[in-house]
Each structure stands twice: as C-alpha cells, then as structure tokens.
Coordinates of N, CA and C in Angstrom, one line a residue:
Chain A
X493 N -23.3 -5.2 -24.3 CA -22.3 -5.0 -23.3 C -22.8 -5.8 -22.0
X494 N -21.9 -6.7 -21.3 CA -22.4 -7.2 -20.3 C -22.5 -6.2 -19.0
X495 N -23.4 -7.0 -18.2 CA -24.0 -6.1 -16.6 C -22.6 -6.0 -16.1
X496 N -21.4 -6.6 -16.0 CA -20.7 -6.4 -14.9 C -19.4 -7.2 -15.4
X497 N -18.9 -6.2 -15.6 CA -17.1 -6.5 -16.2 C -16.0 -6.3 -15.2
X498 N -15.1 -7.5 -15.5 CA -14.1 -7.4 -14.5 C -12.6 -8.0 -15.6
X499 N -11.5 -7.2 -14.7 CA -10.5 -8.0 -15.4 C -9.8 -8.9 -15.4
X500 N -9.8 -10.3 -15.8 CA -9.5 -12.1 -16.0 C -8.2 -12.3 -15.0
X501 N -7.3 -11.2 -15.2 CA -6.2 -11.5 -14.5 C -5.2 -12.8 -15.8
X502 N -4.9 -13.6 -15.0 CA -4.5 -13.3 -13.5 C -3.6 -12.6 -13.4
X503 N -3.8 -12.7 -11.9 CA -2.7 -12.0 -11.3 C -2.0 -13.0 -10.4
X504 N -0.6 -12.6 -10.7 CA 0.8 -13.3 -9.9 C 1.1 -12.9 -9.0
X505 N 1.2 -12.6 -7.8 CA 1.8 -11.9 -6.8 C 2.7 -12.8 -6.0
X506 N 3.9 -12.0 -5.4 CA 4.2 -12.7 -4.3 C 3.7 -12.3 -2.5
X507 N 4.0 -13.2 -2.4 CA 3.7 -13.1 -0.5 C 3.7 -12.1 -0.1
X508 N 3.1 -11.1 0.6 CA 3.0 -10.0 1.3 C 2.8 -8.6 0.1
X509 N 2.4 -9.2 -0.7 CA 2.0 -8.2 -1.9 C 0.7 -7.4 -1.5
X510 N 0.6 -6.6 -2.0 CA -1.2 -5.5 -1.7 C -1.4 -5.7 -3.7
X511 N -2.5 -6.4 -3.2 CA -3.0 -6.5 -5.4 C -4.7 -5.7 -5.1
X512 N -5.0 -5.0 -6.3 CA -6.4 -4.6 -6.0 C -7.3 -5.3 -7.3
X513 N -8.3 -5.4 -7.1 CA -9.5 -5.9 -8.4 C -10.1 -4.8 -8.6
X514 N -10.5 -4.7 -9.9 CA -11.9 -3.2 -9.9 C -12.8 -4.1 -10.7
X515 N -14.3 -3.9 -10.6 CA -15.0 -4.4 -11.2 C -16.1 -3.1 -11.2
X516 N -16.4 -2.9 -13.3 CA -17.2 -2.1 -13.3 C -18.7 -2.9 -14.2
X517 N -19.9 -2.1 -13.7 CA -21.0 -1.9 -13.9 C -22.1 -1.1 -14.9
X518 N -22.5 -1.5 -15.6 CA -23.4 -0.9 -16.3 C -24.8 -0.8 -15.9
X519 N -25.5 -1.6 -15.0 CA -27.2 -1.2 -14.9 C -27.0 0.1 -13.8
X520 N -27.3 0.9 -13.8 CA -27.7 1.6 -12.7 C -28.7 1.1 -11.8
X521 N -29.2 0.7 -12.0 CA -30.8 -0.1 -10.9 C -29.8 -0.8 -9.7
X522 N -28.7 -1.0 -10.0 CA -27.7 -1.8 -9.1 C -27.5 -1.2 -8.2
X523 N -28.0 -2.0 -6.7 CA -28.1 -1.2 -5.7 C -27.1 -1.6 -4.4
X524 N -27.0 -2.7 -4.6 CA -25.9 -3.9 -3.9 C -25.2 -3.9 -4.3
X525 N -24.2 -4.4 -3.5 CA -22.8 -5.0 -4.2 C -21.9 -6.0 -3.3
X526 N -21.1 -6.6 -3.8 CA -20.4 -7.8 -3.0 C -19.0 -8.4 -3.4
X527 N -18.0 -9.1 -2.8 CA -17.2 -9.5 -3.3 C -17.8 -11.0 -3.0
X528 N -17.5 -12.5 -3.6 CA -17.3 -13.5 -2.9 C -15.9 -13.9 -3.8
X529 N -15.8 -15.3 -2.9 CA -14.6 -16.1 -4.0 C -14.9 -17.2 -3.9
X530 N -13.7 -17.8 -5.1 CA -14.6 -19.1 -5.5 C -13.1 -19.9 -5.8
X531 N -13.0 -21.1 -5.1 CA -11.7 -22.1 -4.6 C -12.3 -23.0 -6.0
X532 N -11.3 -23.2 -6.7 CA -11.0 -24.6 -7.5 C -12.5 -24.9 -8.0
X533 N -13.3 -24.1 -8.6 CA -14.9 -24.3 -9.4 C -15.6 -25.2 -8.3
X534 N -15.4 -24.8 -6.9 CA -16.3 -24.9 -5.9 C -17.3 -24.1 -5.7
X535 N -18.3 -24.1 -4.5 CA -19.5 -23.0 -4.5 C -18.7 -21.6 -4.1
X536 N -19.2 -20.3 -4.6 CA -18.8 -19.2 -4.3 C -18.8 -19.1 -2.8
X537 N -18.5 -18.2 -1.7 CA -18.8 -17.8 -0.6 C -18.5 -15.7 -0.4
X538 N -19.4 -15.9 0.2 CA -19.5 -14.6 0.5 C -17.7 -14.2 1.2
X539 N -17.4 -13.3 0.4 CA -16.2 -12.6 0.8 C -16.1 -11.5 2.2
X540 N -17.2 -9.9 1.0 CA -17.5 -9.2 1.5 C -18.4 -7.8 0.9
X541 N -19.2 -7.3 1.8 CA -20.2 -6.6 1.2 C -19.8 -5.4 1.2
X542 N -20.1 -4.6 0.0 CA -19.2 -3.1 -0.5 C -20.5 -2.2 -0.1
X543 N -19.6 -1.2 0.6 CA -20.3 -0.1 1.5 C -20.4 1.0 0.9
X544 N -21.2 1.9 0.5 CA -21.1 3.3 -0.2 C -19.8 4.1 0.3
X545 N -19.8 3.9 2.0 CA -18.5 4.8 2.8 C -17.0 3.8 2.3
X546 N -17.5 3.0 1.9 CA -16.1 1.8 1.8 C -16.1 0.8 3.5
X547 N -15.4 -0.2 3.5 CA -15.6 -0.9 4.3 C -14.4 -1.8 4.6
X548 N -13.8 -2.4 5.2 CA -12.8 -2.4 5.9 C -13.0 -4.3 6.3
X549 N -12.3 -5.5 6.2 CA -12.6 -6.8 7.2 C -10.8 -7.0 6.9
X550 N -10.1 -6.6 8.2 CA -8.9 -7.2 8.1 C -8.2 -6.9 7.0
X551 N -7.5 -7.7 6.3 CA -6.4 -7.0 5.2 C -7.1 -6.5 3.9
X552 N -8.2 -7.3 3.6 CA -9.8 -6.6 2.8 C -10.4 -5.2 2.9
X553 N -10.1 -4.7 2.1 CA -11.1 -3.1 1.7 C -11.7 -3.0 0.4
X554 N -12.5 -2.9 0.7 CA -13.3 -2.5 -0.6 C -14.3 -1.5 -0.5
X555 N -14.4 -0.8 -1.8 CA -14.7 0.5 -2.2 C -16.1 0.6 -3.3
X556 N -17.0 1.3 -3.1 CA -17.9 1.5 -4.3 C -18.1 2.6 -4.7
X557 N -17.7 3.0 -6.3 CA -18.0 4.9 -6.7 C -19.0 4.7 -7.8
X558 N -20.0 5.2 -7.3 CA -21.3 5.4 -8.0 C -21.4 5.8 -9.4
X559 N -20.6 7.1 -9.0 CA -20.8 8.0 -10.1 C -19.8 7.2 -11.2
X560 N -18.8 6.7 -10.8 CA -18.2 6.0 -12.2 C -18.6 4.2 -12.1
X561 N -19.8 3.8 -11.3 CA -19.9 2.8 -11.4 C -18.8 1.8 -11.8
X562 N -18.5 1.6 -10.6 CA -17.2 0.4 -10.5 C -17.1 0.3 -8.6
X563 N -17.0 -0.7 -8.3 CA -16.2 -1.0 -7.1 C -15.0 -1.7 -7.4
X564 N -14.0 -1.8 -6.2 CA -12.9 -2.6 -6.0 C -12.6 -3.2 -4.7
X565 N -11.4 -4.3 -4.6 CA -11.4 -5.0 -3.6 C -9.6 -4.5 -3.3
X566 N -9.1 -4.6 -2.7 CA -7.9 -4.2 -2.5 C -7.7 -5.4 -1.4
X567 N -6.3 -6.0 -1.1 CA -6.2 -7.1 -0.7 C -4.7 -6.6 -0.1
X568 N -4.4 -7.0 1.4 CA -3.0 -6.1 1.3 C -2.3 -7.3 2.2
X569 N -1.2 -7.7 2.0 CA 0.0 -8.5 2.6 C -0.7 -9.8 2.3
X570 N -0.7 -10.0 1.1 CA -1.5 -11.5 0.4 C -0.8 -12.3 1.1
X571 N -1.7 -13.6 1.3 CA -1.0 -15.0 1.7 C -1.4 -15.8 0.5
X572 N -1.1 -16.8 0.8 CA -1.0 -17.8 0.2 C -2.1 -18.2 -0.1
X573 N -3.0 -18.6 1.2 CA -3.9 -19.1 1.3 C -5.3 -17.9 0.5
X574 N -4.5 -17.3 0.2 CA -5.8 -16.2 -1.0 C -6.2 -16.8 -2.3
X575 N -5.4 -17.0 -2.3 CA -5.4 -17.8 -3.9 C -6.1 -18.3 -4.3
X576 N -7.2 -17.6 -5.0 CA -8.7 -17.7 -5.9 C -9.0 -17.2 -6.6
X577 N -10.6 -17.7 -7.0 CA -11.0 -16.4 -8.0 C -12.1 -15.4 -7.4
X578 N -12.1 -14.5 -7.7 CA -12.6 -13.3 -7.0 C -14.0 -12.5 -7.5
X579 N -15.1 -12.7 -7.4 CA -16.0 -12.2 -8.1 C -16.9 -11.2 -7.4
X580 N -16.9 -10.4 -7.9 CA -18.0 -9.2 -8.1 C -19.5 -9.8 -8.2
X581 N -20.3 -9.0 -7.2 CA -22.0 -9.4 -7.7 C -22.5 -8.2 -7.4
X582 N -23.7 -7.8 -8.2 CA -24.6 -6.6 -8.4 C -26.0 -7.4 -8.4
X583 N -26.8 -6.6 -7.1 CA -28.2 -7.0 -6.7 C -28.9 -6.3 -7.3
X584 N -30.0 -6.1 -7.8 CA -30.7 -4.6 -7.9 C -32.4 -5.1 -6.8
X585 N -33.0 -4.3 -6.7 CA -33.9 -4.3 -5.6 C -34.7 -5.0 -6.1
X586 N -35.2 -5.9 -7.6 CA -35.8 -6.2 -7.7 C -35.5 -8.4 -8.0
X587 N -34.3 -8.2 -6.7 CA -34.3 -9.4 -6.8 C -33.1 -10.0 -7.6
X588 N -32.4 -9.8 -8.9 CA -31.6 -10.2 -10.0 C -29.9 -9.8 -9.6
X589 N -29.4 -11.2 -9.1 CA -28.3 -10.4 -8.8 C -27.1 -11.4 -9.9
X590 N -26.6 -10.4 -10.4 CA -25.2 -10.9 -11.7 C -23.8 -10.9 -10.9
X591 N -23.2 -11.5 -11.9 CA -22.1 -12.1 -11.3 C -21.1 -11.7 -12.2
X592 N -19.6 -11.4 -12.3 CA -18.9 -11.0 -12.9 C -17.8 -12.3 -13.4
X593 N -17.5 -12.1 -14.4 CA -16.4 -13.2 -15.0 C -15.0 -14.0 -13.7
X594 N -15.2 -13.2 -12.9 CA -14.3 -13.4 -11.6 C -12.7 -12.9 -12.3
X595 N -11.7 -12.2 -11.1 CA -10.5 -12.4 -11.5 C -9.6 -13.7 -10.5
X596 N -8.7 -14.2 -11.2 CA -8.0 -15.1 -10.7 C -6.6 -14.7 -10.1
X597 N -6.7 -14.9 -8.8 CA -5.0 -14.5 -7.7 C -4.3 -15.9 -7.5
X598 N -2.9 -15.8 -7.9 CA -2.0 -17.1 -7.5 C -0.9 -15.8 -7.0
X599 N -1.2 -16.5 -5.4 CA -0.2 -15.8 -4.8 C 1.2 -16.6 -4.0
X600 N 2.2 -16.4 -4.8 CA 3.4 -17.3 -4.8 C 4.3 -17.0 -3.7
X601 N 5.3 -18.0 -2.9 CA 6.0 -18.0 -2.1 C 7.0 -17.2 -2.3
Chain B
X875 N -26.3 -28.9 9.6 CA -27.6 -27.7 8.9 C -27.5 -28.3 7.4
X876 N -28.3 -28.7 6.4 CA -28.2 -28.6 5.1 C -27.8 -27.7 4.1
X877 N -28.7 -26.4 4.9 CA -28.6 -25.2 4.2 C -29.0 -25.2 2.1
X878 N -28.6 -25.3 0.9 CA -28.8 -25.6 -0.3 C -28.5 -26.9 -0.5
X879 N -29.0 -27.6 -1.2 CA -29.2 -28.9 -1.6 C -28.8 -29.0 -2.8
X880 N -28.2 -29.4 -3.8 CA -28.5 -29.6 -5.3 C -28.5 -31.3 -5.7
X881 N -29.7 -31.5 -6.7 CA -29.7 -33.0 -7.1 C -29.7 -33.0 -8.5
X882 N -28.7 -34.0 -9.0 CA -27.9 -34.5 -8.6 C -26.6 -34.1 -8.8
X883 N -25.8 -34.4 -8.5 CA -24.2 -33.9 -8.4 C -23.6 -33.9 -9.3
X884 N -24.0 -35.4 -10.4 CA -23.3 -35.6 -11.9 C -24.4 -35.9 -12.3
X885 N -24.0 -35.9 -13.6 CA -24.8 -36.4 -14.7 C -24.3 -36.0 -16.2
X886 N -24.7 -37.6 -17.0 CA -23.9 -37.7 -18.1 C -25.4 -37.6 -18.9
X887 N -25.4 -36.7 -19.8 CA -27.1 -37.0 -20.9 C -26.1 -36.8 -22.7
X888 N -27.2 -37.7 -23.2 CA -27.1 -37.8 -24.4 C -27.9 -36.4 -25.1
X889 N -27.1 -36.4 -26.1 CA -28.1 -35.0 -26.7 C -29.7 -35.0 -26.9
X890 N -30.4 -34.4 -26.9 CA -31.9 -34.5 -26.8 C -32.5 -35.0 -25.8
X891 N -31.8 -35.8 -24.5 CA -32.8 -36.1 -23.5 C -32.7 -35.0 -22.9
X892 N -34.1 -35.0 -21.9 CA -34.5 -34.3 -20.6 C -34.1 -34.8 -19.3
X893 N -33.9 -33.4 -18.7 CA -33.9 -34.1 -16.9 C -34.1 -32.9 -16.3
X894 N -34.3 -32.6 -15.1 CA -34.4 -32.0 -14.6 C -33.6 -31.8 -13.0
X895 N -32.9 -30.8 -12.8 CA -31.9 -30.0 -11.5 C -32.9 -29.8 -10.4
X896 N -32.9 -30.8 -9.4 CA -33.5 -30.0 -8.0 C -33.0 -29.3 -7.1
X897 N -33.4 -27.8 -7.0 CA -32.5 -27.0 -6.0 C -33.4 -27.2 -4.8
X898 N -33.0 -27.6 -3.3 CA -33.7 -27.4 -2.3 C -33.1 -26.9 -1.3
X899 N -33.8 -25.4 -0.3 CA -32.9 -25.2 0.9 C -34.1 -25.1 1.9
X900 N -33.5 -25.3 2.8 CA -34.0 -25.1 4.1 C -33.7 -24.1 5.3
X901 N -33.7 -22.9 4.3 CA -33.6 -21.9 5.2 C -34.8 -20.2 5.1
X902 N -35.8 -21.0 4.5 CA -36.9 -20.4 4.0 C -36.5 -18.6 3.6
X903 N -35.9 -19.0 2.5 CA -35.3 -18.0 1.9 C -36.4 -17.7 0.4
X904 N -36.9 -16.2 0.5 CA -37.7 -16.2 -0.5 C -37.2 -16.1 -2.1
X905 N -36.0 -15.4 -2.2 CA -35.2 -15.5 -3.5 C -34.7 -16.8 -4.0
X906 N -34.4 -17.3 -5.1 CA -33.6 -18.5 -5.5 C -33.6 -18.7 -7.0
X907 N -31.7 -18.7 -7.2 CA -31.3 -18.4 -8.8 C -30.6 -19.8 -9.2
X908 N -31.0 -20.5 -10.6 CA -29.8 -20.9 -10.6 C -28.9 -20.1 -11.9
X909 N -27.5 -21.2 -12.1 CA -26.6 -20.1 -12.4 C -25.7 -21.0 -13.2
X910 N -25.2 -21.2 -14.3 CA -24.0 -21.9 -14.7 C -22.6 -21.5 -15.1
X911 N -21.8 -22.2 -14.7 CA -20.8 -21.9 -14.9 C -19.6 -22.5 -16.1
X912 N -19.2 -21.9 -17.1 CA -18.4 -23.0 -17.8 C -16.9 -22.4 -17.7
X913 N -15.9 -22.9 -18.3 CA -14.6 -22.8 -17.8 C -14.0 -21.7 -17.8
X914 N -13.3 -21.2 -17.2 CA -12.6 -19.8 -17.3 C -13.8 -18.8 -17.4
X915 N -14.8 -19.1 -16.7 CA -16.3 -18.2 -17.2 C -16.5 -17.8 -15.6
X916 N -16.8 -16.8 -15.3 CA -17.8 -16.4 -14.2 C -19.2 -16.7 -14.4
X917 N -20.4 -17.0 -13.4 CA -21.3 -17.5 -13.2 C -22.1 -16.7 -14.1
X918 N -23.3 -17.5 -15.0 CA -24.1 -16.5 -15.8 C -25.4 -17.3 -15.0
X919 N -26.2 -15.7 -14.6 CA -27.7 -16.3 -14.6 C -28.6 -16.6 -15.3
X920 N -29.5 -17.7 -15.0 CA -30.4 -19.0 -16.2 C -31.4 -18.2 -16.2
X921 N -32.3 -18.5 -14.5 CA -33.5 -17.8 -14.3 C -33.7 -17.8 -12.7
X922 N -34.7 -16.7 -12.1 CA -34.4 -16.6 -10.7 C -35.6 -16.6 -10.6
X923 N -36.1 -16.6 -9.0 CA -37.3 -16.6 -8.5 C -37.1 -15.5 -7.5
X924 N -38.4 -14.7 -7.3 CA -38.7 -13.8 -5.6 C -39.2 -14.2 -5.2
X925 N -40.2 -15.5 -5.1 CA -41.3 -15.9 -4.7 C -41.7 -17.1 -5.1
X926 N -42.4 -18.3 -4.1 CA -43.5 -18.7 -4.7 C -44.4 -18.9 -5.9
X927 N -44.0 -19.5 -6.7 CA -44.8 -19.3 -8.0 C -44.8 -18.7 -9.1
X928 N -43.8 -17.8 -8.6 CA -42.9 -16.9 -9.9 C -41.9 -16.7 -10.2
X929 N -40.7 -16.5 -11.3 CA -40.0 -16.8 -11.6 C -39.7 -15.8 -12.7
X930 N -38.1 -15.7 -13.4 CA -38.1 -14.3 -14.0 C -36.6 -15.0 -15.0
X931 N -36.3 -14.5 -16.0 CA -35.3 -15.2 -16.9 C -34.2 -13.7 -16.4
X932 N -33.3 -14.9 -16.4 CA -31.5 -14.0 -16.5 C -31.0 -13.5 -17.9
X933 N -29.7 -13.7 -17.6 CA -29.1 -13.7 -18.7 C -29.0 -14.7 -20.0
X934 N -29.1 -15.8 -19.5 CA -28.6 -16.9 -20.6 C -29.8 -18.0 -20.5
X935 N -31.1 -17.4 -20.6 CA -32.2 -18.4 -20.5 C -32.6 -19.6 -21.3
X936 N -32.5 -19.1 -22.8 CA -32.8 -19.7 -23.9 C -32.3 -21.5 -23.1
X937 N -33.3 -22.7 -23.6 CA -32.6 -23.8 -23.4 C -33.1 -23.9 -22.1
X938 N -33.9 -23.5 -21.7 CA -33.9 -24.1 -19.9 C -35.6 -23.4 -19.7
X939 N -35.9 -24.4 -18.7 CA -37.2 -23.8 -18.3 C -37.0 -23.9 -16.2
X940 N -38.0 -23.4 -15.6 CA -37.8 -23.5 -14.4 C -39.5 -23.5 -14.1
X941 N -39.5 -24.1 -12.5 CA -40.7 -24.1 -11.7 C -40.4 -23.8 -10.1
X942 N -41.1 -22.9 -9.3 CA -40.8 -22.5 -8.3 C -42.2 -23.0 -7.7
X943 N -42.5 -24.1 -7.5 CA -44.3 -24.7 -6.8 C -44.0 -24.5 -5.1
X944 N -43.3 -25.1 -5.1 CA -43.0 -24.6 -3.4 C -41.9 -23.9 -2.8
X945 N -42.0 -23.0 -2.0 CA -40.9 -22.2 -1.6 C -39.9 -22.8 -1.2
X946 N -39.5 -23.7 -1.1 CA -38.3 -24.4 -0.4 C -37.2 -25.2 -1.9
X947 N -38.2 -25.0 -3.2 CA -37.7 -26.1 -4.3 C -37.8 -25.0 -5.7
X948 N -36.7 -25.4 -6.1 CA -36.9 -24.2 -7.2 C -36.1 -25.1 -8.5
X949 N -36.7 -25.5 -9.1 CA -36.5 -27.2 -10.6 C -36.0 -26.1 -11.7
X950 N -35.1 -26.9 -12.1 CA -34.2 -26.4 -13.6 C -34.6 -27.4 -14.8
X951 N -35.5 -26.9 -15.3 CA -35.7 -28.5 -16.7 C -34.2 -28.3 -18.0
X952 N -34.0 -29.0 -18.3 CA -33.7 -29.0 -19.8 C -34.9 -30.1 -20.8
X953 N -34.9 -29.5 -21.6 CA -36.4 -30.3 -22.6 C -35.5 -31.3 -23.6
X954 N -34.4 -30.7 -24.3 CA -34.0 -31.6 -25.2 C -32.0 -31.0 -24.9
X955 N -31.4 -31.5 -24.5 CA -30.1 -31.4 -24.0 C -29.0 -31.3 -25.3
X956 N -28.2 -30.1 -25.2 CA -27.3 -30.1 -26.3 C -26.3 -29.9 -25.7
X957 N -25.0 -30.2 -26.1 CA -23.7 -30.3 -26.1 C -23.6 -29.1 -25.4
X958 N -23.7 -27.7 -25.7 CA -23.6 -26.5 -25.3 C -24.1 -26.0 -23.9
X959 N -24.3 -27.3 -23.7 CA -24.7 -26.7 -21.9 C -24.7 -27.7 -21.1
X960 N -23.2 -28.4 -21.4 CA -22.4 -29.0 -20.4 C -21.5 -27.7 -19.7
X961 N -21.8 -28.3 -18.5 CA -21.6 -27.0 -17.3 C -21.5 -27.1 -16.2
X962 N -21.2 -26.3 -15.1 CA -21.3 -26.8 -14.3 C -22.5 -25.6 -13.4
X963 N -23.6 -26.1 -13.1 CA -24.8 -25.7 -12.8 C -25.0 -25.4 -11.3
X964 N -25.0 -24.1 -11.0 CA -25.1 -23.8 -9.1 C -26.6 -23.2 -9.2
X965 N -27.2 -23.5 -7.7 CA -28.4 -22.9 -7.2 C -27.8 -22.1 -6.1
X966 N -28.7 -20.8 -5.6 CA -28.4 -20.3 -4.9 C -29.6 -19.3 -4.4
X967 N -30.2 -19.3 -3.0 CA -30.6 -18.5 -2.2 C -30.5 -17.7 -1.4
X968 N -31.3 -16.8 -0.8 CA -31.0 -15.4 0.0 C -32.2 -14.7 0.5
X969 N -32.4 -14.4 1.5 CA -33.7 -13.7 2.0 C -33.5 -12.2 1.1
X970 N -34.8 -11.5 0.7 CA -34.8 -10.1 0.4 C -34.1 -9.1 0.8
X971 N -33.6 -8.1 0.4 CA -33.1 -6.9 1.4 C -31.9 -6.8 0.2
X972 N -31.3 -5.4 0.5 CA -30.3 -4.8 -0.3 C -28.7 -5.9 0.0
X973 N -28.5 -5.7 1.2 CA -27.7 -6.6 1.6 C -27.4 -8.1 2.2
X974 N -28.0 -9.1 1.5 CA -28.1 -10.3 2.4 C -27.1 -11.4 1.5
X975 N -26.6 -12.0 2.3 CA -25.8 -13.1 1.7 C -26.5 -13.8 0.7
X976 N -25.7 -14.3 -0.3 CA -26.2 -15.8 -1.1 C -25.6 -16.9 -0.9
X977 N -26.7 -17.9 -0.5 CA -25.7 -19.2 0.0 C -25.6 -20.5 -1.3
X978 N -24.8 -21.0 -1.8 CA -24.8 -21.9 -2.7 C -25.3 -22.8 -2.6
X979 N -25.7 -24.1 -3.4 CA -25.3 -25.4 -3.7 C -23.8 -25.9 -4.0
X980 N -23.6 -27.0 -3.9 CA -22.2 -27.3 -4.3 C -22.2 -27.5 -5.4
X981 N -23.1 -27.7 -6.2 CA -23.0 -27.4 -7.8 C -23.3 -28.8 -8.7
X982 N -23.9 -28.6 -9.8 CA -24.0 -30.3 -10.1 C -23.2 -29.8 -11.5
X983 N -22.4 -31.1 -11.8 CA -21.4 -31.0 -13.1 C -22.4 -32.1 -14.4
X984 N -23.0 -31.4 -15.3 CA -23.5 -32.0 -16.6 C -22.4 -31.8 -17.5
X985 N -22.5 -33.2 -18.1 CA -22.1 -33.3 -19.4 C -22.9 -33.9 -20.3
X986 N -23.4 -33.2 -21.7 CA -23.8 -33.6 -22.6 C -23.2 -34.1 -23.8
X987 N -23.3 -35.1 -24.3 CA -22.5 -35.8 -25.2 C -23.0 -36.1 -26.7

C-alpha cells in the first residue's frame, strides 16, 4: 500500500465553484503535513501547511484528522488561475517526507 | 538568490551509460531529497539526506546511488542507465523542524534511449 493516497481527479469545475481534495495516509510516524501545487510539471511550491486545529489562507482551508488519517484542502470561489495539480506531503520527524500522486483542477470559464 | 540549483537541465543517455545529477543550494539547509517524477505520477522519493555524510533510501531507490560529501551538494548517480528512468528528476531542501518549507530545483528532464 502506498504512504499517501490521493484521488487523480480531475476535477472540472467552473468559476466560483468550492471543490475539496482529501488525501489519506498510512505511516503514523507522520507528523507534518502540507499542501503544495505543481503548474505544468514545473517545481512544486509550497501551498499550505495543515494545522491539527485546521488553518485558514484566504479562499484555502485545510484540515488534518488523525484519528482517520487523512487531511483535505477545500478551495472556495475557484479562479481560474488555480488550475493545477495539488499535492499532499507527509514529514515524519525523522526527516522522510512523501509526496502524494497529486490531484489535477481545470477550473473553467 | 539562487536558492536550489540542479545540473543539468537535460540530458539525453544511451542505455548503460552513467552520469551523475548535481543538486546544489545555498541556503544551508540540513535536509536534501531528490525525487522523480514520471507522467500523470506524483513525485516518488529516490533517496534523502539529514545531514552531511549521510543519506537514507526512499521509496524507489533501486537504480540510483547518492553522495552527500558537503552540506551544500547532494549527487544522484545512475551507474548503468535504463529506459525506465526517463523522468523528470527534482531536488529539494528544507531546514529541520516539523514544519519548514521545501524548496525545489527546477527539475532536470532525462531521457534514456
């Protein structure tokens, strides 16, 4: 079973849509967590970092539940300019941090 | 700012040669992974470092060797190059801690033929 599964998508949305990602986990040692995205098989960039209380940047929230190991990204009044692939990463303390298959957003006029 | 470095950008190898990936940053960052990517694929890790001198296998090791001699450079070998790991190859660094960013390379695209 892989460290960290997500689902491929894509996803179609139109303009001003709210779409969410969930991405779940199997190590427990996973102590971190993160969203980045990744433009056209360019370098990833940091998105945003997932908070035990959940966390909040603008139209971005994302959530982490322990007990069912999974976080998600929730994304609300998509633009246009979202339109990527979305990946999931899990740190664990001793350095090793995995990356998820990413899901892909085409968010349409 | 340079920030991650990767050398070189392209490269075309015949099956069975060797070369070797230079990851370099200059942000004295003690961690450093690289990571490949192939199509429709999220990034899989090769092998990472925490340190100076040591180094630790990911997910998809087999086929690759690494050297971490100075903290600033962290080398991806291939010894004999097969079709199967045309890719496209990212490095990436991060200071210690639960939550610290990873900053990329721009990525070098191999093809083996």
């Amino acid at each position: 079973r892989k460290e960290v599964e997500q689902d491929p998508g894509p996803f179609n949305v139109p303009e001003g849509a709210t779409v969410a990602f969930n991405c779940t986990y199997s190590n427990s040692a996973s102590q971190s967590f993160f969203w980045y995205r990744q433009d056209c098989r360019k370098e990833p960039k940091l998105l945003m970092s997932v908070y035990s209380s959940g966390n909040e940047d603008g139209r971005f929230t994302a959530q982490l539940n322990r007990a069912s190991q999974y976080i998600s990204l929730l994304i609300r009044d998509s633009k246009l300019s979202d339109s990527a692939t979305y990946l999931c990463v899990l740190n664990t303390n001793a350095g090793k941090s995995t990356f998820g298959d990413g899901t892909t957003l085409t968010v349409k006029p | 700012n340079a920030g991650v470095t990767q050398t070189p950008k392209f490269r075309v190898l015949k099956t069975g040669q060797s070369m070797t990936l230079l990851c370099a940053q200059d942000m004295n960052h003690e961690y450093m992974y690289w990571y490949r990517q192939d199509p429709g694929m999220g990034l899989r890790l090769i092998h990472y470092s925490v340190g100076e001198g040591t180094t630790a296998k990911g997910e998809v090791p087999d086929g690759y060797n690494v050297s971490r001699l100075k903290k600033q450079n962290f080398l991806l070998g291939l010894e004999s190059a097969a079709p199967s790991q045309t890719s496209v190859y990212f490095c990436a660094s991060r200071t210690p801690g639960q939550v610290t960013e990873a900053f990329f390379g721009q990525g070098t695209r191999l093809t083996v033929v």
